[in-house]
Short mmCIF file of C-alpha atoms in Angstrom, two decimals:
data_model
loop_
_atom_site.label_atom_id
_atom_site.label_comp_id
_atom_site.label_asym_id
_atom_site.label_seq_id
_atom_site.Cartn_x
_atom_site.Cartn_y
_atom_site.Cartn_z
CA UNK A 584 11.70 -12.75 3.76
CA UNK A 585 8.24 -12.45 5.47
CA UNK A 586 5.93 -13.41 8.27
CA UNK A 587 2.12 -13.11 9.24
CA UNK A 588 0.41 -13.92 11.93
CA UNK A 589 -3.06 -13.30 13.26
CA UNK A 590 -4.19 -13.19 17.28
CA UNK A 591 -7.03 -13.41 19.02
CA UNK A 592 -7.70 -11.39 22.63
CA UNK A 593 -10.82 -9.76 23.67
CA UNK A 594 -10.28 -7.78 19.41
CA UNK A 595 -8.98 -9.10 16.49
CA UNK A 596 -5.23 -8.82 15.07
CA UNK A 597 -3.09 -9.00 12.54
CA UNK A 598 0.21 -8.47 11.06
CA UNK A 599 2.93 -9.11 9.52
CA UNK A 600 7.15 -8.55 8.86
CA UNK A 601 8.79 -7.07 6.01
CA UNK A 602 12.02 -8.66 5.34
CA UNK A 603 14.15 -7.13 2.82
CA UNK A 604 17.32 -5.44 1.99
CA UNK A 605 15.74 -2.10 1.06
CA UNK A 606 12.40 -0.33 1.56
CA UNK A 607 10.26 0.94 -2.07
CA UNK A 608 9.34 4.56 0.39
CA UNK A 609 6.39 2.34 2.17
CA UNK A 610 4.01 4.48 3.99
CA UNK A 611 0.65 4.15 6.15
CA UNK A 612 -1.56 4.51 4.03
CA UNK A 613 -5.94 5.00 4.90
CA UNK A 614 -7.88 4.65 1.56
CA UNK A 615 -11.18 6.10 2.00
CA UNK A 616 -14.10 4.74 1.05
CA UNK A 617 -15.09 7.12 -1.96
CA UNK A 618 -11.20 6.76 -3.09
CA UNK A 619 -11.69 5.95 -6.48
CA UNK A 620 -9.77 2.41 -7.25
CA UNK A 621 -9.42 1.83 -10.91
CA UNK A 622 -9.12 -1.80 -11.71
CA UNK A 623 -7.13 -3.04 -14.63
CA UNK A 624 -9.67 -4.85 -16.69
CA UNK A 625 -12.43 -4.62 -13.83
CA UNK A 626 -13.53 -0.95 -14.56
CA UNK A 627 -13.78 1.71 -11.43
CA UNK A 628 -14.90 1.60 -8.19
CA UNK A 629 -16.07 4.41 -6.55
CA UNK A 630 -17.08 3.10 -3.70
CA UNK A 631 -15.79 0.53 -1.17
CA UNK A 632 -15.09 -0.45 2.78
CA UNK A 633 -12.06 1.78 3.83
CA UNK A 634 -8.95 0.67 4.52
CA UNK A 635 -5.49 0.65 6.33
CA UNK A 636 -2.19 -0.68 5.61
CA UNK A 637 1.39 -0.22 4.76
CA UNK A 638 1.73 0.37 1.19
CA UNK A 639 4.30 2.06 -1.59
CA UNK A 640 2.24 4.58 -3.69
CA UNK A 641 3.42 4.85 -6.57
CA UNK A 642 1.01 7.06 -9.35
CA UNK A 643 -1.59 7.65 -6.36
CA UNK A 644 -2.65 4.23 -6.30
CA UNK A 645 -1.61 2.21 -3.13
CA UNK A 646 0.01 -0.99 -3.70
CA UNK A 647 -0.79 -2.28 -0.54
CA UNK A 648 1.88 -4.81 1.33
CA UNK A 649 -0.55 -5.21 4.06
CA UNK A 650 -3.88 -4.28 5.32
CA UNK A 651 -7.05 -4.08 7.19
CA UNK A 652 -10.51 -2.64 6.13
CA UNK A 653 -13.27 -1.07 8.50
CA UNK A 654 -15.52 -4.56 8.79
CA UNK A 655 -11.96 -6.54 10.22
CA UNK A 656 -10.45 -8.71 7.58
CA UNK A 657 -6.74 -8.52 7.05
CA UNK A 658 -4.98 -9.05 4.43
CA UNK A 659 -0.82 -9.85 3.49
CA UNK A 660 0.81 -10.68 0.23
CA UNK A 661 4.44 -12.38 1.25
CA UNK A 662 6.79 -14.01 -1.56
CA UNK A 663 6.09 -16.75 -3.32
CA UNK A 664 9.05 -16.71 -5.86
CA UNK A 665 9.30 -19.68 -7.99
CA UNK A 666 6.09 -20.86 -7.27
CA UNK A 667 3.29 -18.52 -8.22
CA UNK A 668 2.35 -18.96 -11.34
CA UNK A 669 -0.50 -16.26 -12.30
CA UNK A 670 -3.87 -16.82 -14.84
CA UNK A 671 -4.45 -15.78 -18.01
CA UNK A 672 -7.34 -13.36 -18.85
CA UNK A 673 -10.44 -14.55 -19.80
CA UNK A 674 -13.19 -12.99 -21.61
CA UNK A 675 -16.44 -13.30 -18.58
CA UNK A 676 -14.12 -13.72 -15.52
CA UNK A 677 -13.27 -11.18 -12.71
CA UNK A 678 -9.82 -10.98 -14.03
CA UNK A 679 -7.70 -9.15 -10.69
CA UNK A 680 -4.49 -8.35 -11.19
CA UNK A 681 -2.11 -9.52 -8.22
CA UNK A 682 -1.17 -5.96 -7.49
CA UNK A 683 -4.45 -4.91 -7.40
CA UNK A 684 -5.88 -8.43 -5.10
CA UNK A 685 -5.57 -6.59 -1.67
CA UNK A 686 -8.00 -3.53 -2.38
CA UNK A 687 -10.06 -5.32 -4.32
CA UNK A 688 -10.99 -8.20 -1.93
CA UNK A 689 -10.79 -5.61 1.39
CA UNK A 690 -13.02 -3.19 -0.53
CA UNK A 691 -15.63 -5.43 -1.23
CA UNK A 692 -16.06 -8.07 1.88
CA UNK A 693 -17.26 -7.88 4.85
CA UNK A 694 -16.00 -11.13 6.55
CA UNK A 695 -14.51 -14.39 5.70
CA UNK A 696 -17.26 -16.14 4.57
CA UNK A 697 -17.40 -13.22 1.58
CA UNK A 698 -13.99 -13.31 0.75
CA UNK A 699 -14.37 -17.10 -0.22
CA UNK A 700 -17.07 -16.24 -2.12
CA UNK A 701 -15.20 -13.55 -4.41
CA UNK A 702 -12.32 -15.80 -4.36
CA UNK A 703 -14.35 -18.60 -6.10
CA UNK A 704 -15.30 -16.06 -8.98
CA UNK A 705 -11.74 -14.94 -9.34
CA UNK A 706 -9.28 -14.99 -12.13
CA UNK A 707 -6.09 -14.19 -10.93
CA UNK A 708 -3.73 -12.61 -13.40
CA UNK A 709 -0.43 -11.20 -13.76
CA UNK A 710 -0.83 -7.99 -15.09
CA UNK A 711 2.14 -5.86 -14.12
CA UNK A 712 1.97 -2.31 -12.96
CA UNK A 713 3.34 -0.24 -15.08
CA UNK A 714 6.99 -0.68 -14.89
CA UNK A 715 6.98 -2.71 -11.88
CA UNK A 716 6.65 -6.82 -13.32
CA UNK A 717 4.12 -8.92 -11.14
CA UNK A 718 5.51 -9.75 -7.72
CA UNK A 719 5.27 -13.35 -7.22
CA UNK A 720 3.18 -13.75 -4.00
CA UNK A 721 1.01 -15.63 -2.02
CA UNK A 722 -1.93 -14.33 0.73
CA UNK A 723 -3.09 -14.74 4.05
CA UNK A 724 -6.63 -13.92 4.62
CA UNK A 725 -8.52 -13.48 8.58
CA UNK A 726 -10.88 -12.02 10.02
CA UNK A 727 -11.78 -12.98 13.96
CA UNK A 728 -13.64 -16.35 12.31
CA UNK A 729 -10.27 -17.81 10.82
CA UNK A 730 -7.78 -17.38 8.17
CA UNK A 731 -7.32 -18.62 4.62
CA UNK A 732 -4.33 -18.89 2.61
CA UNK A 733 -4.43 -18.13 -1.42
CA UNK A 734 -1.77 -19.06 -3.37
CA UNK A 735 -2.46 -19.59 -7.72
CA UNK A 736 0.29 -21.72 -8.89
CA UNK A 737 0.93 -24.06 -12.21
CA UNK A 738 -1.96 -25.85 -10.53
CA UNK A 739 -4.10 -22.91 -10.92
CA UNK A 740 -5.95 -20.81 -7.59
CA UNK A 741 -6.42 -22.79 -4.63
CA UNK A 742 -7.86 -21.22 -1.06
CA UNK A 743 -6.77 -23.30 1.81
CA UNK A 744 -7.76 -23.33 5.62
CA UNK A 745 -4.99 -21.65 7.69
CA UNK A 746 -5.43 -23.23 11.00
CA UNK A 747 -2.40 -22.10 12.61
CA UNK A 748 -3.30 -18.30 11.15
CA UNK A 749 0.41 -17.76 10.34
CA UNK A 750 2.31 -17.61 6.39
CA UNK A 751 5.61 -17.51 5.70
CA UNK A 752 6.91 -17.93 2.13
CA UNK A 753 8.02 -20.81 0.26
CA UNK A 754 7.58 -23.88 0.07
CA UNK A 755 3.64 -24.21 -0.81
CA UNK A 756 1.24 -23.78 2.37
CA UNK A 757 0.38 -27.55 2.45
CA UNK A 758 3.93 -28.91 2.85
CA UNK A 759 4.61 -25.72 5.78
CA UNK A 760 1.44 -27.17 7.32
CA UNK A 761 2.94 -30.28 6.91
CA UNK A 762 6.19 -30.58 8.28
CA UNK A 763 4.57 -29.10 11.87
CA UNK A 764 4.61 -32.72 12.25
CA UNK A 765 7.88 -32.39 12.53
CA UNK A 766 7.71 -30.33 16.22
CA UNK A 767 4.90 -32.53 17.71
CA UNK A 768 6.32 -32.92 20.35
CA UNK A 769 7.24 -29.28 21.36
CA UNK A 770 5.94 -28.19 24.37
CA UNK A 771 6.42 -24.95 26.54
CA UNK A 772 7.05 -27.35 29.58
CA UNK A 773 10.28 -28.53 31.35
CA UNK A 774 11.04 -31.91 28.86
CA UNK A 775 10.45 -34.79 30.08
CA UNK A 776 13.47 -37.36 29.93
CA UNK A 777 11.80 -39.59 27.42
CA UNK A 778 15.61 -40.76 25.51
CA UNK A 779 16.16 -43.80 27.23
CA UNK A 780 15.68 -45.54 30.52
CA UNK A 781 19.53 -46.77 30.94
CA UNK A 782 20.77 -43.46 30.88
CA UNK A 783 20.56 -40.79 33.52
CA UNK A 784 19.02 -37.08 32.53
CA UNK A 785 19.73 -34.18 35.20
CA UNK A 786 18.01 -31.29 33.85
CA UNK A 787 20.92 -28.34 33.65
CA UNK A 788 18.83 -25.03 33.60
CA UNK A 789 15.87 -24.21 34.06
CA UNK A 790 13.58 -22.39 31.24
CA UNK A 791 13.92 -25.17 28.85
CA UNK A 792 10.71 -25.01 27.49
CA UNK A 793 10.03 -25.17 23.52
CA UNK A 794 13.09 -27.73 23.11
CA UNK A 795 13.63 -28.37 19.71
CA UNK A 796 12.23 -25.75 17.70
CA UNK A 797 14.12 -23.90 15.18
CA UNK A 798 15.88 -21.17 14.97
CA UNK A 799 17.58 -20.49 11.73
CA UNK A 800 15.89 -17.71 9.33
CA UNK A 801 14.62 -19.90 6.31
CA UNK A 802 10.65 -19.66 5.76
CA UNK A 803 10.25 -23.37 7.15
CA UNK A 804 11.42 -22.47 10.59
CA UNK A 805 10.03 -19.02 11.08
CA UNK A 806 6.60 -20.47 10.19
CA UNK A 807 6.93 -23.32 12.69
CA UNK A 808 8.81 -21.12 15.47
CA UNK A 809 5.77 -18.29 15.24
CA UNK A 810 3.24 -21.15 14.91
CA UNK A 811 4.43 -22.15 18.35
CA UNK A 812 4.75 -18.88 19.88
CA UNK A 813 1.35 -17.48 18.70
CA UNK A 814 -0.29 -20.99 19.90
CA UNK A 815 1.15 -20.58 22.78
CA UNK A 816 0.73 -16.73 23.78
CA UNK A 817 -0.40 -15.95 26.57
CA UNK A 818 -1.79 -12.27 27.31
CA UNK A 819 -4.79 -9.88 29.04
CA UNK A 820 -7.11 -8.61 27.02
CA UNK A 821 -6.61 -5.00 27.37
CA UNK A 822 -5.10 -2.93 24.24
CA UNK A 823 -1.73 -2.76 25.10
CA UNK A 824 -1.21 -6.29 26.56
CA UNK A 825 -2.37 -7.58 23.17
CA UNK A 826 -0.45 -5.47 21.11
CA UNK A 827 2.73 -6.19 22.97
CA UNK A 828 2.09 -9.65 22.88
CA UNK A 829 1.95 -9.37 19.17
CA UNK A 830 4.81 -7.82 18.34
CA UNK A 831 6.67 -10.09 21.11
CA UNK A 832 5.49 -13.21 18.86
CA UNK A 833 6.62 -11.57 15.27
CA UNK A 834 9.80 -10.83 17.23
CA UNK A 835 10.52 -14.28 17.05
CA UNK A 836 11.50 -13.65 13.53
CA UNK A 837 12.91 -10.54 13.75
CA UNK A 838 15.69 -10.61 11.14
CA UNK A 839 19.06 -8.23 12.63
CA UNK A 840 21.43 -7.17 10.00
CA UNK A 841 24.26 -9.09 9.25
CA UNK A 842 22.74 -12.66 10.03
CA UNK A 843 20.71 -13.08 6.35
CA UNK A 844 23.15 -11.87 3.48
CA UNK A 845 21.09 -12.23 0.02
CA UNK A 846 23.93 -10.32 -1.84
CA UNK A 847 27.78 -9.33 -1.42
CA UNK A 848 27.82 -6.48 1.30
CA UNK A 849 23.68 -6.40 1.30
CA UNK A 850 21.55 -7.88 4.21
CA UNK A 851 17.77 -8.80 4.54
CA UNK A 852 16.20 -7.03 7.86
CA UNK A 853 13.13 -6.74 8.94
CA UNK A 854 12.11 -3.39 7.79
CA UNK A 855 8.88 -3.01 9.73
CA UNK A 856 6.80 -5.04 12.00
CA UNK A 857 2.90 -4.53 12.07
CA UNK A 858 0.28 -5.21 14.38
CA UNK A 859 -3.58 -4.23 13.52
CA UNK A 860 -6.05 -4.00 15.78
CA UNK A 861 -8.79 -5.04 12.95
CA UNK A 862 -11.31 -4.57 15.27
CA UNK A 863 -10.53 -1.09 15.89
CA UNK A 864 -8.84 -0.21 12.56
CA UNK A 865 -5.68 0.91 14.82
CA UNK A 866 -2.39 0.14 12.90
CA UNK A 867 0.61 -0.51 14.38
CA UNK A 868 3.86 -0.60 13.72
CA UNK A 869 7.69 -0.76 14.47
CA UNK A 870 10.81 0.31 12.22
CA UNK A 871 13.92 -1.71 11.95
CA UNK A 872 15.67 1.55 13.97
CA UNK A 873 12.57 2.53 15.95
CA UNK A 874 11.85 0.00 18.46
CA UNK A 875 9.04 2.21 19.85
CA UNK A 876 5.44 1.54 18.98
CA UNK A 877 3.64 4.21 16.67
CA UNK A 878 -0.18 3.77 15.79
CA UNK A 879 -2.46 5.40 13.02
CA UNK A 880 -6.35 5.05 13.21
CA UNK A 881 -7.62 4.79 10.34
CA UNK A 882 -11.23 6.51 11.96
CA UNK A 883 -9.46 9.41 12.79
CA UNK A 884 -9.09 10.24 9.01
CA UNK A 885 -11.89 11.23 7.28
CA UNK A 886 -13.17 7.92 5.54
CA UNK A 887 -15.38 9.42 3.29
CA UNK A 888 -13.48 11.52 0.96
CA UNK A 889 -11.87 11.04 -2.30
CA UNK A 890 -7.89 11.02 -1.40
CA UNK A 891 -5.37 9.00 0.31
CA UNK A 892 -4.26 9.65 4.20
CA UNK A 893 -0.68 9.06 3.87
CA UNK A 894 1.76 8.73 7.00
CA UNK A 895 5.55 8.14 6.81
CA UNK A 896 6.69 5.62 9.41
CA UNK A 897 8.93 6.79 11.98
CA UNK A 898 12.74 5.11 11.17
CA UNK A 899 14.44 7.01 13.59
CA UNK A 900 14.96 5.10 17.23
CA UNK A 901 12.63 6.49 20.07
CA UNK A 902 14.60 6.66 23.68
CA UNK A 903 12.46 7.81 27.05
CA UNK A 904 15.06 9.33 28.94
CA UNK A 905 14.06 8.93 32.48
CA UNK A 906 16.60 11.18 33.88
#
């Protein structure tokens, strides 16, 4: 499935992995800020903050995986099948349909403390796009003050506080938060020999730090493995530091073909890795078969006209020869 994570160096970042066995024709995608986004029972609006992400167009209208707008908030939608339950619309709410959520909260808010405040006006429906049915997600929120997590269940739409500023996908963010508990006593550190007194520990290797966490590829253990590394990163400040860093910590979960078999002869992978410098507006981004970093700046577009800067993502593998 899916993993996002947010980081903190002298900017702001965020990201995420798509993990799937096949790819909709995503693309980078800038939506200026006189694009004209027509909301499903919200009416149009014809002007908003730009934008940045990795979306599948489909119409002209960006249905955004992941993205950033100009002011720095990010924003993710990962699975949330079996869980999300969406609202019914209701005559004097902001009814948003879930395909719609990403643009309409980035185009409108300025920082976290905004974001909450739409959110609390919200009605959160399922609304499908034309032939496309309503994905069942959930959503990580951030900007450099924090993150949130939304997820509108049977229980209807709750916004929690996403400490550890990562989201996986099921089960509901309160029990993921909750069974950290489980690795409280990870540490990067050589372990100590805490088993027993009576019986003698040598340690055999060095390097043994992080005993103990898991490795396997359900959502449970990629949200406590990347909660560890990201809590744990250590990097400069400069540009390039922090954007390796950040893809070093989402390759924690990378998923390699073969290992994660969802069907007979099919195989979940991750199909891109991103890393935004929200700060900056720089996306960035690796492809299952391109290991090499490539980068789109949303400022070098022209953010005040009416139509979409699209970019296809280089798939191919990038090699520096050096001889």
């Amino acid at each position: 499935m899916c993993t996002a994570a947010t980081y903190q160096t002298k900017d702001f970042y965020f990201g995420r992995t798509l993990d799937y066995e096949f790819s909709y024709g995503d693309e980078i995608v800038v939506t200026p800020r006189k694009f004209p986004l027509d909301f499903c029972h919200m009416g149009k609006c014809d002007a908003h903050y730009g934008m940045i992400g990795m979306a599948h167009v489909a119409d002209g209208y960006p249905l955004y995986y992941d993205a950033v707008n100009e002011k720095g908030v990010g924003m993710a939608g990962l699975n949330f099948v079996g869980n999300a339950v969406y609202q019914k619309v209701e005559e004097g709410r902001e009814n948003v349909a879930q395909y719609e959520l990403i643009p309409w909260v980035l185009g409108q808010c300025a920082n976290l403390q905004e974001v909450r405040k739409l959110l609390a006006k919200m009605n959160l429906v399922g609304t499908p796009f034309g032939d496309f049915p309503a994905a069942q997600l959930h959503w990580i929120i951030a900007d450099a003050s924090g993150a949130i997590t939304l997820e509108c269940t049977k229980d209807g739409l709750q916004v929690y506080d996403n400490p550890a500023g990562v989201l996986t996908n099921n089960p509901p963010f309160p029990m993921q938060m909750f069974q950290l508990n489980n690795y409280a006593g990870l540490s990067p550190k050589q372990p100590e020999h805490r088993f027993s007194g009576q019986i003698p520990f040598t340690s055999y290797s060095r390097g043994m730090g992080a005993m103990g966490l898991p490795g396997d590829l359900s959502s449970e253990s990629r949200f406590a493995r990347v909660a560890f590394v990201k809590c744990n990163s250590v990097s400069g400040d400069s540009e390039k530091e922090s954007v390796s860093q950040f893809f070093h910590i989402l390759g924690s979960v990378d998923q390699q073909r073969g290992c994660c078999e969802v069907a007979e002869g099919k195989y979940e992978i991750t199909i891109y890795t991103s890393c935004c410098n929200a700060s900056k507006g720089i996306y960035y981004y690796t492809t299952y078969d391109n290991h090499q970093i490539s980068a789109v700046d949303m400022h070098r577009t022209d953010l005040d006209s009416k139509t979409l800067s699209c970019y296809k993502p280089v798939t191919e593998e990038q090699i520096f020869c050096q001889n």
